[in-house]
Amino acid sequence: MNDIELKYILEALLMSSGYPLTLNRLLTAFDDAERPTEKQLLKSLDLLSKDYETRAVELKCFASGYCLQTKMPYSPWITRLLVEKQAKYSSAFLEVLAIIAYKQPVTRADIEDIRGVGVSSSMLKTLLEREWIEVAGHRDVPGKPAVYITTKTFLEYFNLVSLDDLPSLEK
């Protein structure tokens, strides 16, 4: 199989997937006789990325893999097209999420200490249901409180490759 054919196969796989695909996951689409090397895969992904440089779609590499997505300048039209209204988040909700993202791993008590007010159970439940945060364990103190961290889903939703891409905190 040549580079162009491989590029088109990868494009079809990425377009048909509802979530990012890792290199290993992409390789599982090929049988042993036609399976490309990781180097060939990366070369074809690079060619595909270059094809999209002048298009409304781009190839993105996230912590959880590769995906095709609409470029940011076209988001107003996409937003108007979607039937579902985008969720509106309260400042308290976003504040809790930011504390978890920047200070992780944190417990509920840590969040409350930083904010100076209590954190509602429903807020943490919503963050867990959206899979933006997860319980990474329990702190070895009385009560064994849950310790929260962000997830790959959080990174994808906010278009981040890693936590290093978060804006720096002003001191």
Tab-separated table of C-alpha atoms in Angstrom:
chain	number	residue	atom	x	y	z
A	1	MET	CA	0.000	0.000	0.000
A	2	ASN	CA	1.379	3.424	-0.898
A	3	ASP	CA	1.432	6.592	1.232
A	4	ILE	CA	-1.580	8.140	-0.531
A	5	GLU	CA	-3.735	5.056	-0.061
A	6	LEU	CA	-2.716	4.832	3.597
A	7	LYS	CA	-3.537	8.524	4.056
A	8	TYR	CA	-7.058	7.987	2.656
A	9	ILE	CA	-7.621	4.941	4.868
A	10	LEU	CA	-6.553	6.940	7.937
A	11	GLU	CA	-8.844	9.804	6.907
A	12	ALA	CA	-11.792	7.398	6.621
A	13	LEU	CA	-11.010	5.841	10.011
A	14	LEU	CA	-10.736	9.231	11.715
A	15	MET	CA	-13.918	10.560	10.076
A	16	SER	CA	-15.934	7.527	11.115
A	17	SER	CA	-14.766	7.525	14.724
A	18	GLY	CA	-16.622	9.455	17.391
A	19	TYR	CA	-13.525	9.762	19.556
A	20	PRO	CA	-9.759	10.241	19.142
A	21	LEU	CA	-7.790	7.222	17.950
A	22	THR	CA	-4.332	6.274	19.215
A	23	LEU	CA	-1.686	4.937	16.863
A	24	ASN	CA	-2.195	1.464	18.315
A	25	ARG	CA	-5.955	1.696	17.770
A	26	LEU	CA	-5.426	2.813	14.168
A	27	LEU	CA	-3.086	-0.134	13.590
A	28	THR	CA	-5.790	-2.607	14.683
A	29	ALA	CA	-7.788	-1.683	11.552
A	30	PHE	CA	-5.179	-3.423	9.388
A	31	ASP	CA	-4.615	-7.148	9.058
A	32	ASP	CA	-1.109	-8.483	9.593
A	33	ALA	CA	-0.224	-8.612	5.887
A	34	GLU	CA	-1.036	-4.947	5.218
A	35	ARG	CA	-0.246	-3.387	8.618
A	36	PRO	CA	1.928	-0.281	8.196
A	37	THR	CA	4.759	0.556	10.553
A	38	GLU	CA	4.321	3.287	13.140
A	39	LYS	CA	6.718	5.438	11.079
A	40	GLN	CA	4.548	5.001	7.958
A	41	LEU	CA	1.454	5.837	9.992
A	42	LEU	CA	3.016	9.034	11.335
A	43	LYS	CA	4.164	10.035	7.837
A	44	SER	CA	0.648	9.567	6.444
A	45	LEU	CA	-0.899	11.458	9.373
A	46	ASP	CA	1.527	14.312	8.660
A	47	LEU	CA	0.520	14.297	4.975
A	48	LEU	CA	-3.144	14.339	6.001
A	49	SER	CA	-2.519	17.222	8.378
A	50	LYS	CA	-0.875	19.205	5.572
A	51	ASP	CA	-3.882	18.519	3.299
A	52	TYR	CA	-6.133	20.166	5.875
A	53	GLU	CA	-4.014	23.305	6.358
A	54	THR	CA	-6.196	25.279	3.925
A	55	ARG	CA	-9.497	23.602	4.812
A	56	ALA	CA	-12.158	24.152	7.484
A	57	VAL	CA	-11.187	20.869	9.152
A	58	GLU	CA	-7.931	20.039	10.916
A	59	LEU	CA	-6.182	16.946	12.200
A	60	LYS	CA	-5.603	17.277	15.954
A	61	CYS	CA	-3.422	15.184	18.217
A	62	PHE	CA	-4.692	15.019	21.792
A	63	ALA	CA	-3.444	13.090	24.793
A	64	SER	CA	-5.927	10.351	23.858
A	65	GLY	CA	-5.140	10.183	20.152
A	66	TYR	CA	-5.812	11.727	16.743
A	67	CYS	CA	-9.110	13.158	15.501
A	68	LEU	CA	-10.537	15.394	12.820
A	69	GLN	CA	-12.312	18.513	13.993
A	70	THR	CA	-13.634	21.794	12.681
A	71	LYS	CA	-11.240	24.720	12.996
A	72	MET	CA	-12.129	27.355	15.598
A	73	PRO	CA	-13.027	30.190	13.168
A	74	TYR	CA	-15.974	28.106	11.922
A	75	SER	CA	-17.441	27.345	15.355
A	76	PRO	CA	-20.155	30.077	15.207
A	77	TRP	CA	-21.809	28.310	12.256
A	78	ILE	CA	-21.491	24.907	13.883
A	79	THR	CA	-23.023	26.255	17.086
A	80	ARG	CA	-26.019	27.650	15.197
A	81	LEU	CA	-26.470	24.345	13.389
A	82	LEU	CA	-26.560	22.236	16.528
A	83	VAL	CA	-30.060	21.630	17.834
A	84	GLU	CA	-28.888	21.217	21.404
A	85	LYS	CA	-28.203	24.388	23.331
A	86	GLN	CA	-24.710	24.452	24.729
A	87	ALA	CA	-24.594	24.055	28.466
A	88	LYS	CA	-24.151	27.209	30.493
A	89	TYR	CA	-21.884	26.756	33.471
A	90	SER	CA	-21.998	28.858	36.593
A	91	SER	CA	-18.907	30.700	37.709
A	92	ALA	CA	-18.821	28.467	40.820
A	93	PHE	CA	-18.831	25.342	38.617
A	94	LEU	CA	-15.982	26.667	36.470
A	95	GLU	CA	-14.106	27.795	39.568
A	96	VAL	CA	-14.230	24.278	41.045
A	97	LEU	CA	-13.100	22.789	37.732
A	98	ALA	CA	-10.219	25.279	37.502
A	99	ILE	CA	-9.085	24.467	41.044
A	100	ILE	CA	-9.048	20.758	40.227
A	101	ALA	CA	-7.194	21.365	36.945
A	102	TYR	CA	-4.519	23.619	38.428
A	103	LYS	CA	-4.089	22.101	41.907
A	104	GLN	CA	-4.675	18.394	41.255
A	105	PRO	CA	-4.730	16.028	42.978
A	106	VAL	CA	-7.206	17.670	45.371
A	107	THR	CA	-9.907	16.646	47.814
A	108	ARG	CA	-13.235	18.341	48.330
A	109	ALA	CA	-11.824	19.906	51.513
A	110	ASP	CA	-8.873	21.320	49.526
A	111	ILE	CA	-11.298	22.920	47.067
A	112	GLU	CA	-13.402	24.351	49.894
A	113	ASP	CA	-10.286	25.769	51.589
A	114	ILE	CA	-9.253	27.535	48.380
A	115	ARG	CA	-12.742	28.846	47.575
A	116	GLY	CA	-13.693	29.678	51.141
A	117	VAL	CA	-17.155	28.149	50.648
A	118	GLY	CA	-18.607	24.660	50.452
A	119	VAL	CA	-18.732	22.612	47.255
A	120	SER	CA	-22.085	21.073	46.411
A	121	SER	CA	-22.216	17.336	45.816
A	122	SER	CA	-24.175	17.924	42.612
A	123	MET	CA	-21.327	20.008	41.190
A	124	LEU	CA	-18.787	17.223	41.719
A	125	LYS	CA	-21.322	14.680	40.471
A	126	THR	CA	-21.796	16.668	37.244
A	127	LEU	CA	-18.044	16.888	36.698
A	128	LEU	CA	-17.748	13.124	37.268
A	129	GLU	CA	-20.694	12.371	34.942
A	130	ARG	CA	-19.197	14.529	32.182
A	131	GLU	CA	-15.972	12.561	32.771
A	132	TRP	CA	-14.000	15.786	33.142
A	133	ILE	CA	-12.712	14.599	36.516
A	134	GLU	CA	-12.202	11.227	38.151
A	135	VAL	CA	-11.386	9.835	41.557
A	136	ALA	CA	-7.675	9.004	41.535
A	137	GLY	CA	-7.718	7.450	45.000
A	138	HIS	CA	-8.338	8.384	48.589
A	139	ARG	CA	-6.180	10.451	50.907
A	140	ASP	CA	-4.818	8.560	53.907
A	141	VAL	CA	-6.440	10.784	56.542
A	142	PRO	CA	-9.503	10.274	58.734
A	143	GLY	CA	-12.580	9.876	56.553
A	144	LYS	CA	-10.462	8.769	53.561
A	145	PRO	CA	-11.646	11.618	51.264
A	146	ALA	CA	-11.653	11.111	47.511
A	147	VAL	CA	-8.815	12.730	45.568
A	148	TYR	CA	-9.868	14.291	42.240
A	149	ILE	CA	-7.885	14.787	39.023
A	150	THR	CA	-8.836	15.827	35.489
A	151	THR	CA	-9.210	13.324	32.637
A	152	LYS	CA	-8.336	13.046	28.964
A	153	THR	CA	-11.979	13.907	28.231
A	154	PHE	CA	-11.414	17.245	30.013
A	155	LEU	CA	-8.361	17.909	27.834
A	156	GLU	CA	-10.272	17.076	24.650
A	157	TYR	CA	-13.302	19.193	25.573
A	158	PHE	CA	-11.135	22.240	26.204
A	159	ASN	CA	-8.930	21.534	23.159
A	160	LEU	CA	-5.777	20.880	25.195
A	161	VAL	CA	-3.020	18.378	24.488
A	162	SER	CA	-1.818	18.362	28.097
A	163	LEU	CA	-2.248	20.296	31.322
A	164	ASP	CA	0.832	22.297	30.329
A	165	ASP	CA	-1.408	24.011	27.750
A	166	LEU	CA	-3.559	25.592	30.473
A	167	PRO	CA	-3.108	29.367	30.699
A	168	SER	CA	-0.623	30.377	33.377
A	169	LEU	CA	-2.032	31.634	36.651
A	170	GLU	CA	-1.549	35.288	37.438
A	171	LYS	CA	0.119	35.755	40.793
